[in-house]
PDB file of C-alpha atoms in Angstrom:
ATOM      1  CA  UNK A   1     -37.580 -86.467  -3.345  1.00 76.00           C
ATOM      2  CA  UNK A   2     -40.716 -84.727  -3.674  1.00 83.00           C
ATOM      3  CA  UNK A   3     -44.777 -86.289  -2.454  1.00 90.00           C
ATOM      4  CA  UNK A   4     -47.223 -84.907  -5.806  1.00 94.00           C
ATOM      5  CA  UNK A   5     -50.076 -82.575  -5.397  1.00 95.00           C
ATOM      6  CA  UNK A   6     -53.544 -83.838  -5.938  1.00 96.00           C
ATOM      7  CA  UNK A   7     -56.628 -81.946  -6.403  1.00 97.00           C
ATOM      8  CA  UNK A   8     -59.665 -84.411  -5.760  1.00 97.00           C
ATOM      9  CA  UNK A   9     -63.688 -83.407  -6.277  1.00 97.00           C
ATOM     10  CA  UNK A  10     -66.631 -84.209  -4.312  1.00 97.00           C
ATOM     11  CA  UNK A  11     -69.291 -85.017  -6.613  1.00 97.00           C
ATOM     12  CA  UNK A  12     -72.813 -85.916  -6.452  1.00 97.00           C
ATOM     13  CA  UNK A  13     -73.957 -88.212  -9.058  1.00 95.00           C
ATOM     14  CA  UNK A  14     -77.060 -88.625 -11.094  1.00 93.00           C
ATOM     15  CA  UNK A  15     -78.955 -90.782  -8.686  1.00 94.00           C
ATOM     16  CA  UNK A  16     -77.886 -88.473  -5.737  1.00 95.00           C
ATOM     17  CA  UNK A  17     -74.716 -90.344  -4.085  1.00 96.00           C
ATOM     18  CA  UNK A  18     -72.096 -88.775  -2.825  1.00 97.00           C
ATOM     19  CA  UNK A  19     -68.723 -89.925  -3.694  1.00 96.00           C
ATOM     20  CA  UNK A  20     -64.761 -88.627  -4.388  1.00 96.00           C
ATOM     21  CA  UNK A  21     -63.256 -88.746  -7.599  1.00 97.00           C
ATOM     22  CA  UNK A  22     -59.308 -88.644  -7.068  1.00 96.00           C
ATOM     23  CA  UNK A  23     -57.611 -86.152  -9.247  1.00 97.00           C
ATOM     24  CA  UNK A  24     -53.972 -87.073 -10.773  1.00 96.00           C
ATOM     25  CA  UNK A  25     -51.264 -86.218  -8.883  1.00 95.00           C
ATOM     26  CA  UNK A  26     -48.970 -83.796 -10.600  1.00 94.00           C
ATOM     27  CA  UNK A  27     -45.553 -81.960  -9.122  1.00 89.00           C
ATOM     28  CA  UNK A  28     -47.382 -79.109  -9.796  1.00 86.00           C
ATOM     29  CA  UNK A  29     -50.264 -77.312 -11.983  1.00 91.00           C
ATOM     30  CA  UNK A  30     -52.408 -80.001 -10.657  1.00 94.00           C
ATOM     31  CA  UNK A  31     -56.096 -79.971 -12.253  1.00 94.00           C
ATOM     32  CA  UNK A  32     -59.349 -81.409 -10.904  1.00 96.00           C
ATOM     33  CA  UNK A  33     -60.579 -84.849 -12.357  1.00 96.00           C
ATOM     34  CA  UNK A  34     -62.368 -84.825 -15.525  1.00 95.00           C
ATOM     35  CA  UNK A  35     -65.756 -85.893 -14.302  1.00 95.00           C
ATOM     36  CA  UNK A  36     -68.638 -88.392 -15.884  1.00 94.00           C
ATOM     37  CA  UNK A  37     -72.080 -87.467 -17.482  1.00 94.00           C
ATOM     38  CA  UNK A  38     -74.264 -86.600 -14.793  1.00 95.00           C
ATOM     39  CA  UNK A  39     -71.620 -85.866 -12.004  1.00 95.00           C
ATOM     40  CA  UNK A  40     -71.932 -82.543 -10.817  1.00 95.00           C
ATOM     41  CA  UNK A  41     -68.845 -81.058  -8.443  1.00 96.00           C
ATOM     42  CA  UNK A  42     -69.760 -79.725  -4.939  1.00 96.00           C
ATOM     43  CA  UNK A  43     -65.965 -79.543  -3.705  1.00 96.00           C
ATOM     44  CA  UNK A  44     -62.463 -80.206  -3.908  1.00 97.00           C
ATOM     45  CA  UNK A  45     -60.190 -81.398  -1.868  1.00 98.00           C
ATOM     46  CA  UNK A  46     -56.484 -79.878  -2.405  1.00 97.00           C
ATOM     47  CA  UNK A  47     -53.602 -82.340  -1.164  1.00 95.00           C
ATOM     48  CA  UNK A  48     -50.475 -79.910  -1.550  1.00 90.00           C
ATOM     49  CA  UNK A  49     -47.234 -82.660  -0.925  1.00 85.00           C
ATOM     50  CA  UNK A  50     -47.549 -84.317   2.276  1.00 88.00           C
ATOM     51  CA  UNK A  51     -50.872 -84.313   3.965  1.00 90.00           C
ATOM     52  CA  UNK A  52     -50.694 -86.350   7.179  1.00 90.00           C
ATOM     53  CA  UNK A  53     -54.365 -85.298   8.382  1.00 93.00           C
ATOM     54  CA  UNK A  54     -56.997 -83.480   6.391  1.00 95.00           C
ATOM     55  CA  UNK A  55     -58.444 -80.760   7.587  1.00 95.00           C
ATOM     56  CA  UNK A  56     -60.245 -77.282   6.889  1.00 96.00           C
ATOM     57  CA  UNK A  57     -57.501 -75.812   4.991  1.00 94.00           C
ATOM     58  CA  UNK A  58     -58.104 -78.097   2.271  1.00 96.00           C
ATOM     59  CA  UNK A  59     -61.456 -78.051   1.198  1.00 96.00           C
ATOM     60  CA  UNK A  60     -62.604 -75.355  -1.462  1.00 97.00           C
ATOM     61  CA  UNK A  61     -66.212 -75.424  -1.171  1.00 94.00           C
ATOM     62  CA  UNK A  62     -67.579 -74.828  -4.660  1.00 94.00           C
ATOM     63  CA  UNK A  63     -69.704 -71.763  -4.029  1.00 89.00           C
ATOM     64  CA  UNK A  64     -69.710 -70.319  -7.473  1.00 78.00           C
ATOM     65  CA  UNK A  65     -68.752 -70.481 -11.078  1.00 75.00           C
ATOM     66  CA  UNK A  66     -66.670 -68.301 -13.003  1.00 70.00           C
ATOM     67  CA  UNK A  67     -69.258 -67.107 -15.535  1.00 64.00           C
ATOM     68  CA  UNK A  68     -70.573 -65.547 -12.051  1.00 67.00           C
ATOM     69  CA  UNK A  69     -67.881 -63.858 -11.354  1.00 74.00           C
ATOM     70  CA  UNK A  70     -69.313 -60.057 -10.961  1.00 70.00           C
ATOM     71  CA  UNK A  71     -66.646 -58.067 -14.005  1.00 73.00           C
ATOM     72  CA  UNK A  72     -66.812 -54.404 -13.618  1.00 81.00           C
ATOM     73  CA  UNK A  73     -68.640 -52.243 -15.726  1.00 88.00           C
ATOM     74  CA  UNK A  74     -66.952 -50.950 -19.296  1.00 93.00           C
ATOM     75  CA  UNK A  75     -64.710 -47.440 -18.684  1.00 96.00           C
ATOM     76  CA  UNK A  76     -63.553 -47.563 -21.697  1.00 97.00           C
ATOM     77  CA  UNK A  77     -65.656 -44.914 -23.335  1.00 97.00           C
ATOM     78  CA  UNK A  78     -64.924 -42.912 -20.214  1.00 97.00           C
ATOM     79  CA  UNK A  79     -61.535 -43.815 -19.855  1.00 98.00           C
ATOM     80  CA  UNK A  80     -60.053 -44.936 -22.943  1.00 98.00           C
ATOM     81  CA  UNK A  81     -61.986 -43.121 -25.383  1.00 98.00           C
ATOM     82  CA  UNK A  82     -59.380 -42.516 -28.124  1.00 98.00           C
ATOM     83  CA  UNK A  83     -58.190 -46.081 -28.368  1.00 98.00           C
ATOM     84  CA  UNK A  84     -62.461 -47.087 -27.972  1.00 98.00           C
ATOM     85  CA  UNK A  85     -62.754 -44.673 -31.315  1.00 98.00           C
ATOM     86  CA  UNK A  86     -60.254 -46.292 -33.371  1.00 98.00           C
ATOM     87  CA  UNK A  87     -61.417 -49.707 -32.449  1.00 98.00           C
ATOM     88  CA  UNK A  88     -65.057 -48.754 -33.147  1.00 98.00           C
ATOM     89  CA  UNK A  89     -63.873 -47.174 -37.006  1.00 97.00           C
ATOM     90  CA  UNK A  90     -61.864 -49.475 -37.799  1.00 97.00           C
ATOM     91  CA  UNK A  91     -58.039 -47.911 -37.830  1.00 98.00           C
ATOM     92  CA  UNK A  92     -54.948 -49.480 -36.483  1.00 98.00           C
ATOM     93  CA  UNK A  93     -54.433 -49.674 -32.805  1.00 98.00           C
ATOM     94  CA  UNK A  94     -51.179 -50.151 -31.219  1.00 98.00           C
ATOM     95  CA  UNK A  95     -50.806 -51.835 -27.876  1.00 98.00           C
ATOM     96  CA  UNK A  96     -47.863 -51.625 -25.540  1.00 98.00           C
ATOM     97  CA  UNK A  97     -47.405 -53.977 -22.806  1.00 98.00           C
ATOM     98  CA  UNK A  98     -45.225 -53.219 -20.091  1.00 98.00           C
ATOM     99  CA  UNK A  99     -44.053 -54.753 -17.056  1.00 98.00           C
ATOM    100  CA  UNK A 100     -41.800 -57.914 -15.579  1.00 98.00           C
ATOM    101  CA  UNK A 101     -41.247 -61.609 -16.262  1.00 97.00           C
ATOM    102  CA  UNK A 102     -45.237 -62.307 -16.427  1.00 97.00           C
ATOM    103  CA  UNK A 103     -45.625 -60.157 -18.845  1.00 97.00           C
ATOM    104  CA  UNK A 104     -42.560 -61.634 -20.657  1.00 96.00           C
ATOM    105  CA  UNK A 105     -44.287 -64.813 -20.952  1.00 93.00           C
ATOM    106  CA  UNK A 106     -41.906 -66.753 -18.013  1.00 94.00           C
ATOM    107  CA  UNK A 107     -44.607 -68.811 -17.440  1.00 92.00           C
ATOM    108  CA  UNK A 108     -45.859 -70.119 -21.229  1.00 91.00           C
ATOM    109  CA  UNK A 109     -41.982 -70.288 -21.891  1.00 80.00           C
ATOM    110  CA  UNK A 110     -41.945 -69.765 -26.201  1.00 83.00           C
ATOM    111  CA  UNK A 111     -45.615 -69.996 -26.511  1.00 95.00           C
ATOM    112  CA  UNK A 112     -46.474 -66.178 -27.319  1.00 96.00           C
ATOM    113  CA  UNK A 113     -49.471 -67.216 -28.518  1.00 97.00           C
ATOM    114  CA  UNK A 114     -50.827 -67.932 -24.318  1.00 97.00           C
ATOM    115  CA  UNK A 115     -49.351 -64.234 -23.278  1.00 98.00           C
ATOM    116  CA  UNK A 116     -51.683 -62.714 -21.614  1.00 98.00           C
ATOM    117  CA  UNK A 117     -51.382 -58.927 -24.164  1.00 98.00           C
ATOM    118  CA  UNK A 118     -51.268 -61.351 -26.973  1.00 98.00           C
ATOM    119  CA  UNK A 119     -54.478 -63.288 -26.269  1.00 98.00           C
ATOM    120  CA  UNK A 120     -56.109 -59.628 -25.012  1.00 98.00           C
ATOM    121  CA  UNK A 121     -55.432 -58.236 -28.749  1.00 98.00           C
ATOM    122  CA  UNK A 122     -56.675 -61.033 -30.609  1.00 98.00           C
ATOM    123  CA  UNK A 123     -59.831 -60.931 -28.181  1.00 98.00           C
ATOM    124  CA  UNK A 124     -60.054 -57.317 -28.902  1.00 98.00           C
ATOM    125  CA  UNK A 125     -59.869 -57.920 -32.962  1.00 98.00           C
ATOM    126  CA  UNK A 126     -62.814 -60.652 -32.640  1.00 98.00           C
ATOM    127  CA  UNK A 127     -65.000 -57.919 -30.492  1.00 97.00           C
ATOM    128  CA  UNK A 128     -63.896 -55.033 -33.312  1.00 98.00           C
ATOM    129  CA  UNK A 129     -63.122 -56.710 -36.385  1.00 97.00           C
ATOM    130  CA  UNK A 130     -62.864 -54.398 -38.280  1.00 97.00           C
ATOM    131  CA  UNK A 131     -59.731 -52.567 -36.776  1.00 97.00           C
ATOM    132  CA  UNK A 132     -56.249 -53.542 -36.395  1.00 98.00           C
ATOM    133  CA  UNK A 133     -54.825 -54.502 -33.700  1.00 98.00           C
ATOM    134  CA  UNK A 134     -51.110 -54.399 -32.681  1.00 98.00           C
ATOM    135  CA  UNK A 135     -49.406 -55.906 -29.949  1.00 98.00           C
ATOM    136  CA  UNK A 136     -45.482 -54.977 -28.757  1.00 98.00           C
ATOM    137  CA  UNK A 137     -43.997 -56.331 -25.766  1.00 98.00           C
ATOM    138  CA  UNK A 138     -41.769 -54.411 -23.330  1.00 98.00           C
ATOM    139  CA  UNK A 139     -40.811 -57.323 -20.561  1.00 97.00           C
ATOM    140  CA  UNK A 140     -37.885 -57.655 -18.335  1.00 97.00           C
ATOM    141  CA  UNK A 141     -38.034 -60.524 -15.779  1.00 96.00           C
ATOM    142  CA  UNK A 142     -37.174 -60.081 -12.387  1.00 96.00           C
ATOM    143  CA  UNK A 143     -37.234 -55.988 -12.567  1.00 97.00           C
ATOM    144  CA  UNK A 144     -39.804 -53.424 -11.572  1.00 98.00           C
ATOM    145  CA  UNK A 145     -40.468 -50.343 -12.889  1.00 98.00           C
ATOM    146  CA  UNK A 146     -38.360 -47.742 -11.740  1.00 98.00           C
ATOM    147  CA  UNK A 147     -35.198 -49.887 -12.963  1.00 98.00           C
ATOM    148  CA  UNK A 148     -36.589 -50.258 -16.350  1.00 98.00           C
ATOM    149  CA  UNK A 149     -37.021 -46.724 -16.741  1.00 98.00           C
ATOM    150  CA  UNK A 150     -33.615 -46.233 -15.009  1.00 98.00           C
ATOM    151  CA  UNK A 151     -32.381 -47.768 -17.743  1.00 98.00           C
ATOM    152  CA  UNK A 152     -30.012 -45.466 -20.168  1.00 97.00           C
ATOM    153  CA  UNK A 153     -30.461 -44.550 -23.966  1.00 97.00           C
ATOM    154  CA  UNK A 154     -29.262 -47.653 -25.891  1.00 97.00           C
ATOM    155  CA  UNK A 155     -29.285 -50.402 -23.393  1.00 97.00           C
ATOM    156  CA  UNK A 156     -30.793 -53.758 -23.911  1.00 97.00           C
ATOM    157  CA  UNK A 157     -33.742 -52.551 -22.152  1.00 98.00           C
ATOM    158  CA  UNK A 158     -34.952 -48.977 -22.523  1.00 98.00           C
ATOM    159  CA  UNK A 159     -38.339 -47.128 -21.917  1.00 98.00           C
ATOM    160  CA  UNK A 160     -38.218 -44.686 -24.327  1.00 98.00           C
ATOM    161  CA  UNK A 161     -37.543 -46.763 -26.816  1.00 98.00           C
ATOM    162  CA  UNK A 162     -39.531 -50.349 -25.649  1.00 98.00           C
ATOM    163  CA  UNK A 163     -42.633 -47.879 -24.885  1.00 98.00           C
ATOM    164  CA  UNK A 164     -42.657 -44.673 -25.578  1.00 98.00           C
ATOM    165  CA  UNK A 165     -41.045 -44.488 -29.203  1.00 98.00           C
ATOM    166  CA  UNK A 166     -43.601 -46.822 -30.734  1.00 98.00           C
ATOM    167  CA  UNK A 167     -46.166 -44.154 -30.292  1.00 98.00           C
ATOM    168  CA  UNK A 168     -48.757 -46.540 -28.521  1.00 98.00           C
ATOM    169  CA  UNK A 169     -52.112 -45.754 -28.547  1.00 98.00           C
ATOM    170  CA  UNK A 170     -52.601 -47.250 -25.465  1.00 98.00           C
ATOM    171  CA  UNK A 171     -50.059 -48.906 -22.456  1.00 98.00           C
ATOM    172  CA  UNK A 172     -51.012 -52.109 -20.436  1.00 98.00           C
ATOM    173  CA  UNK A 173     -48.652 -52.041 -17.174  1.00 98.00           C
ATOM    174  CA  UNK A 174     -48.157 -54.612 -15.165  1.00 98.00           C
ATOM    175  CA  UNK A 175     -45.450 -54.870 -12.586  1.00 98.00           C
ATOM    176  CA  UNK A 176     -46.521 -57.603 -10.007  1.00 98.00           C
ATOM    177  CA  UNK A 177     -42.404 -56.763  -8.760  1.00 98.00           C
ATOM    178  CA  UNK A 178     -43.738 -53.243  -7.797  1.00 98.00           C
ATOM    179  CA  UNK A 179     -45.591 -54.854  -4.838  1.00 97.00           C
ATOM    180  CA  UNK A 180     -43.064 -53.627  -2.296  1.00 96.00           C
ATOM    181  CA  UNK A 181     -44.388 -49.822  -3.520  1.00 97.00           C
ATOM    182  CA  UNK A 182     -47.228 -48.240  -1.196  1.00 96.00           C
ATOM    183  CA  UNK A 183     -48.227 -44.829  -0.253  1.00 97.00           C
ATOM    184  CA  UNK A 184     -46.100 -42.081  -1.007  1.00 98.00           C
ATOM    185  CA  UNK A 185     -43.554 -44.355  -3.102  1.00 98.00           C
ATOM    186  CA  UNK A 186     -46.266 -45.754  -5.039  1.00 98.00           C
ATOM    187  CA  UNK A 187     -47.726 -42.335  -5.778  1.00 98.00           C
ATOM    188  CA  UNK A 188     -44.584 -40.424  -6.824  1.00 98.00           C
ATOM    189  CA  UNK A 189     -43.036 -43.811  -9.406  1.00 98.00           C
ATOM    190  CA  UNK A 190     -46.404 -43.373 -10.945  1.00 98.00           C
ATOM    191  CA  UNK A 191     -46.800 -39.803 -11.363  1.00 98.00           C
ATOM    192  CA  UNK A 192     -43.452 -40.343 -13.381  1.00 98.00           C
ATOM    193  CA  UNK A 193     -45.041 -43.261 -15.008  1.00 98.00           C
ATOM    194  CA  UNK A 194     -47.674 -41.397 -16.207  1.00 98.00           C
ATOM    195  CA  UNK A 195     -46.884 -38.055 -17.391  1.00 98.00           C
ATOM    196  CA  UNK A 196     -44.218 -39.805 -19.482  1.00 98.00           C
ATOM    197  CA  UNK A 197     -46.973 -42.033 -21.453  1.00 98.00           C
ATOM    198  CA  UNK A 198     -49.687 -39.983 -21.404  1.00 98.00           C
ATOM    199  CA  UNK A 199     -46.824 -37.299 -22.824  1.00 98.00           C
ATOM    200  CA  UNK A 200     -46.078 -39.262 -25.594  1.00 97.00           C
ATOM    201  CA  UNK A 201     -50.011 -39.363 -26.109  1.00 98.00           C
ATOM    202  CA  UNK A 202     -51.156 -43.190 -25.134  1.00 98.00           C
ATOM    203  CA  UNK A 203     -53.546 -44.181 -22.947  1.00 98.00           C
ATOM    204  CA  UNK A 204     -52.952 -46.112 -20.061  1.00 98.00           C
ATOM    205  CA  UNK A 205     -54.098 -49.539 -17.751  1.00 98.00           C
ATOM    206  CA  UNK A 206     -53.321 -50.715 -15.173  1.00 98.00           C
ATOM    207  CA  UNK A 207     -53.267 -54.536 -14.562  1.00 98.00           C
ATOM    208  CA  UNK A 208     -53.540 -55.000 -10.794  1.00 98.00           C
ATOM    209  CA  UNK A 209     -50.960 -58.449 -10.507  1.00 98.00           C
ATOM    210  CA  UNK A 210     -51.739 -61.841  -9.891  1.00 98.00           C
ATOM    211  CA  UNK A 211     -51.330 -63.747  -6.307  1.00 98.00           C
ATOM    212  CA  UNK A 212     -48.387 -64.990  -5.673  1.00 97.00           C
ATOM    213  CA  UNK A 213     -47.080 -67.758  -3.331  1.00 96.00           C
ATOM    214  CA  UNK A 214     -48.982 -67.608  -0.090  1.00 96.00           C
ATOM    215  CA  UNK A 215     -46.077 -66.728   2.486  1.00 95.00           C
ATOM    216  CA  UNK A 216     -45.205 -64.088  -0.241  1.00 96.00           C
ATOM    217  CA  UNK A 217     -48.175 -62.466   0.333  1.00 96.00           C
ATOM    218  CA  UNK A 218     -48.144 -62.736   4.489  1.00 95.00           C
ATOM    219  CA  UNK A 219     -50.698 -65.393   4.737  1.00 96.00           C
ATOM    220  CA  UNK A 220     -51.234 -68.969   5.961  1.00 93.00           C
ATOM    221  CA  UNK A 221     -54.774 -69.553   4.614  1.00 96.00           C
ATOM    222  CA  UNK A 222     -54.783 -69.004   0.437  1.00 96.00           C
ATOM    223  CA  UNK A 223     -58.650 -68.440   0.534  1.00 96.00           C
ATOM    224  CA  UNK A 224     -59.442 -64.667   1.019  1.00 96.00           C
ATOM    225  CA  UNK A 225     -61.436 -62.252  -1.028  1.00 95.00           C
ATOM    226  CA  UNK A 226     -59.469 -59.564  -1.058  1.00 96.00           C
ATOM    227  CA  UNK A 227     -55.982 -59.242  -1.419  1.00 97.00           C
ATOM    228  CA  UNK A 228     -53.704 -58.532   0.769  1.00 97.00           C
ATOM    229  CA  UNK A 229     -51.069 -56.574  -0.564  1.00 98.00           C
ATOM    230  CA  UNK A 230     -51.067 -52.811   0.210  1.00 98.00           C
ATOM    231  CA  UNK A 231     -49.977 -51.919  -3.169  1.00 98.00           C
ATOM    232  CA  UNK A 232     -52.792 -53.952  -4.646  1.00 98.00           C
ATOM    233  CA  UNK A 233     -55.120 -51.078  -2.493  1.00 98.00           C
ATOM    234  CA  UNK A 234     -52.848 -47.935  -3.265  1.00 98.00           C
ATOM    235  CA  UNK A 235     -53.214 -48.448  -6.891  1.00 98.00           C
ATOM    236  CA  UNK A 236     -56.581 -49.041  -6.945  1.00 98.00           C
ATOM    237  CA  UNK A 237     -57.082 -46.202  -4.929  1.00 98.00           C
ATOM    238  CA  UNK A 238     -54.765 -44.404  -7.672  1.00 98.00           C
ATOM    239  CA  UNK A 239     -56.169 -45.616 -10.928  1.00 98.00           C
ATOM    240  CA  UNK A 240     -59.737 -44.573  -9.234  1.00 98.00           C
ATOM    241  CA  UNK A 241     -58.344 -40.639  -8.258  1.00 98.00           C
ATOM    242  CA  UNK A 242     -56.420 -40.285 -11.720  1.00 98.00           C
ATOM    243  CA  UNK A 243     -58.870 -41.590 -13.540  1.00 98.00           C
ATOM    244  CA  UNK A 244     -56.956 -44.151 -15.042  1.00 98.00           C
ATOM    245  CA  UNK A 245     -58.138 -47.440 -16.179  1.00 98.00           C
ATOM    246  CA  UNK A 246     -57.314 -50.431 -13.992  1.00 98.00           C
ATOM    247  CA  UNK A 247     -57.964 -54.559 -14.655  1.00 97.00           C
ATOM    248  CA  UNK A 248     -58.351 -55.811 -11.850  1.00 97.00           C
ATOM    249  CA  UNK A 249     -55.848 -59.352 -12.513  1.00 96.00           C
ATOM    250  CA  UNK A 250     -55.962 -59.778  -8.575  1.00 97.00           C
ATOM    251  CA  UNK A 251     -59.722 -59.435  -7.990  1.00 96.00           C
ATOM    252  CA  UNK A 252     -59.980 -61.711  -9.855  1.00 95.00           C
ATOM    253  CA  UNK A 253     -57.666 -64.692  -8.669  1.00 97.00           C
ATOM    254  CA  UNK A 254     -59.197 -64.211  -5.444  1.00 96.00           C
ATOM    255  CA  UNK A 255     -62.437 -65.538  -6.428  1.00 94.00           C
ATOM    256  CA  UNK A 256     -60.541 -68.274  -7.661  1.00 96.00           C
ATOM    257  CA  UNK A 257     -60.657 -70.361  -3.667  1.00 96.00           C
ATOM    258  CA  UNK A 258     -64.628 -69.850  -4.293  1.00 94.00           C
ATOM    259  CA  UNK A 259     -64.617 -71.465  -7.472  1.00 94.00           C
ATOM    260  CA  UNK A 260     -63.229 -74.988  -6.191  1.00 95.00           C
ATOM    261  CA  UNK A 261     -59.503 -73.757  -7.357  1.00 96.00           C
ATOM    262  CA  UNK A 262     -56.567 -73.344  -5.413  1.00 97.00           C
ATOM    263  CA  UNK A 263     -54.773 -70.150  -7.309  1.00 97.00           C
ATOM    264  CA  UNK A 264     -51.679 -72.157  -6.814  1.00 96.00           C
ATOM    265  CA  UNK A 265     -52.172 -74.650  -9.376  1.00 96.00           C
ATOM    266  CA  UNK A 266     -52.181 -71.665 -12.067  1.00 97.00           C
ATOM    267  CA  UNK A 267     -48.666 -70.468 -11.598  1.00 95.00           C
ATOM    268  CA  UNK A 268     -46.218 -72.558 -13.841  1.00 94.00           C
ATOM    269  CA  UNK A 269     -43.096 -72.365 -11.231  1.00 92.00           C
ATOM    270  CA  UNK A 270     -45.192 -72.478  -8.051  1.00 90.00           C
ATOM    271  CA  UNK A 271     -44.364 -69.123  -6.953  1.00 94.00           C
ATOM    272  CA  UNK A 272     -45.230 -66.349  -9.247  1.00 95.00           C
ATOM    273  CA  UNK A 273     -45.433 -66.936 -13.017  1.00 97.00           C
ATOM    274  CA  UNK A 274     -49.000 -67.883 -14.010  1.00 97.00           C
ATOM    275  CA  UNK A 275     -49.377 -70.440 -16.666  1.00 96.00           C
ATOM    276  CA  UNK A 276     -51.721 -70.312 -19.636  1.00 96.00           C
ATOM    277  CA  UNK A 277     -55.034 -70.164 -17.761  1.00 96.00           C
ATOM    278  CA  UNK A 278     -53.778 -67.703 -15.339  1.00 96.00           C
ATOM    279  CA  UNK A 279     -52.297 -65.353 -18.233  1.00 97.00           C
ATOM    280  CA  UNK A 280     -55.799 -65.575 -19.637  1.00 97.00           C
ATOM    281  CA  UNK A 281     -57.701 -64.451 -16.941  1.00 96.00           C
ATOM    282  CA  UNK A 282     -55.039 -61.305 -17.193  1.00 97.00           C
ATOM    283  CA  UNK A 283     -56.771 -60.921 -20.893  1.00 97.00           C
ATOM    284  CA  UNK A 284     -60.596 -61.336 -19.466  1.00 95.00           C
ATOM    285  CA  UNK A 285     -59.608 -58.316 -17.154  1.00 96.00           C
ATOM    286  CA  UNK A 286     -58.096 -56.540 -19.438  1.00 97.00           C
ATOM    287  CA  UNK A 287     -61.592 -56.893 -22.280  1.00 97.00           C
ATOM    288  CA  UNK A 288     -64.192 -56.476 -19.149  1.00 96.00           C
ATOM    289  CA  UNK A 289     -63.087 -52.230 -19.671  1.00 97.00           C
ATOM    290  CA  UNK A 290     -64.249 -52.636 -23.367  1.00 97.00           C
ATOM    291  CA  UNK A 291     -68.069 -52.371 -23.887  1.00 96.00           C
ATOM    292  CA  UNK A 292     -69.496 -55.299 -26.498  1.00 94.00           C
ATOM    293  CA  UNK A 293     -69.198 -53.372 -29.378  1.00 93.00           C
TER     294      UNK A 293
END
């Protein structure tokens, strides 16, 4: 037995009433209502399963738009300057993305085509079209980082093989199961991390993860600005003193609650696999380090 989700909008109309337009309830991946000429959205209300009494929890306030959403400035010429060269004359570029089940696609199932590296490399083609652009995937659901590279020689997963062998010219990492790593364990997996890539001669991002379910992340309220995870803040703080490039994924699911959206409704199992629109916010990250051309 199970009681459906419902996101539901507050709209005023065209003549300047007020009303609710109910949403269609879902078991999950809920959506707001599609809404008529002239309706404009001021809020949502979220109904997650049983809701005996409403209250503040569940209203989003609509207090900006994505297209608002402030993206960081390009680093790539700063940053990734060797892959930013080939892109800009036109040569082959090969990507590398590394990391757990979300970046094994859990979430979009066999759809490739709504991975998050997979939509970030044809993005990248239609801002350089001129180059070629590669994309390999190195995914292992359900493990972080130091067992991948724990792995040995030969086995069904193995770093130097999945990432280093390729000879990338640049590696996206994203490990949202390396959130239990902060301070000094944080800092020594990814010294490893990195003079292993940058050895082999790529360059490297970071993709700071997604949100995951709310009691996974130590909170009762899902709106908050920042997240909450200390390893979210360690490796910013380390991408920032290594001068390594980081897309900031979780920056920007948290401006999700300010949008009208609970973050919930883009993860595909409820917990921690986004879904399509999720994955692609991954691959707006990922492009805001590129400059426009």
């Amino acid at each position: 037995d199970y009681v459906p989700c419902r996101l539901d909008s507050i709209v005023v109309d065209a003549a300047g009433q007020v009303k609710v337009v109910p949403g269609t309830p879902a078991p999950n991946m809920a959506r707001p209502p599609t809404l008529a000429e002239g309706e404009t959205a001021i809020a949502r209300v979220w109904l997650q399963g049983p809701t005996a009494k409403l209250g503040d929890i569940n209203l989003y306030p609509i207090e900006d738009v994505a297209a608002q959403f402030t993206a960081p400035v390009p680093v790539a010429d700063k940053l990734l300057p060797k892959t930013l060269a080939k892109l800009r004359n036109g040569q082959k570029v090969l990507i590398v993305a590394w990391g757990d089940s979300v970046t094994a696609g859990s979430g979009c199932g066999g759809q490739p085509q709504y991975w998050y590296q997979n939509r970030f490399g044809v993005q990248l083609h239609e801002r350089f079209p001129q180059a070629e652009v590669e994309v390999k995937t190195a995914g292992w659901g359900g493990r972080d980082s130091k067992t991948y590279m724990a792995q040995p020689r030969g086995a069904e997963k193995d770093f130097v093989r999945d990432v280093l062998e390729p000879k990338p010219d640049l590696v996206v990492i994203e490990f949202v199961n390396d959130s239990w790593l902060h301070g000094d364990a944080l800092t020594a997996q990814y010294d490893e991390i990195v003079k292993q890539i940058t050895g082999a001669g790529a360059e490297i991002i970071f993709l700071a993860p997604h949100l995951v379910r709310p009691d996974w992340l130590g909170v009762q309220d899902p709106r908050f600005d920042d997240d909450p995870r200390p390893y979210v803040q360690d490796l910013r703080k380390y991408a920032a003193s290594h001068n390594i490039a980081l897309a900031d994924g979780s920056a920007r699911w948290c401006h999700l609650w300010r949008e009208g959206i609970p973050y919930i409704i883009y993860e595909a199992n409820w917990i921690n696999h986004p879904e399509a629109t999720g994955l692609q916010l991954f691959a707006d990250a990922l492009m805001a380090l590129f400059p426009e051309k």
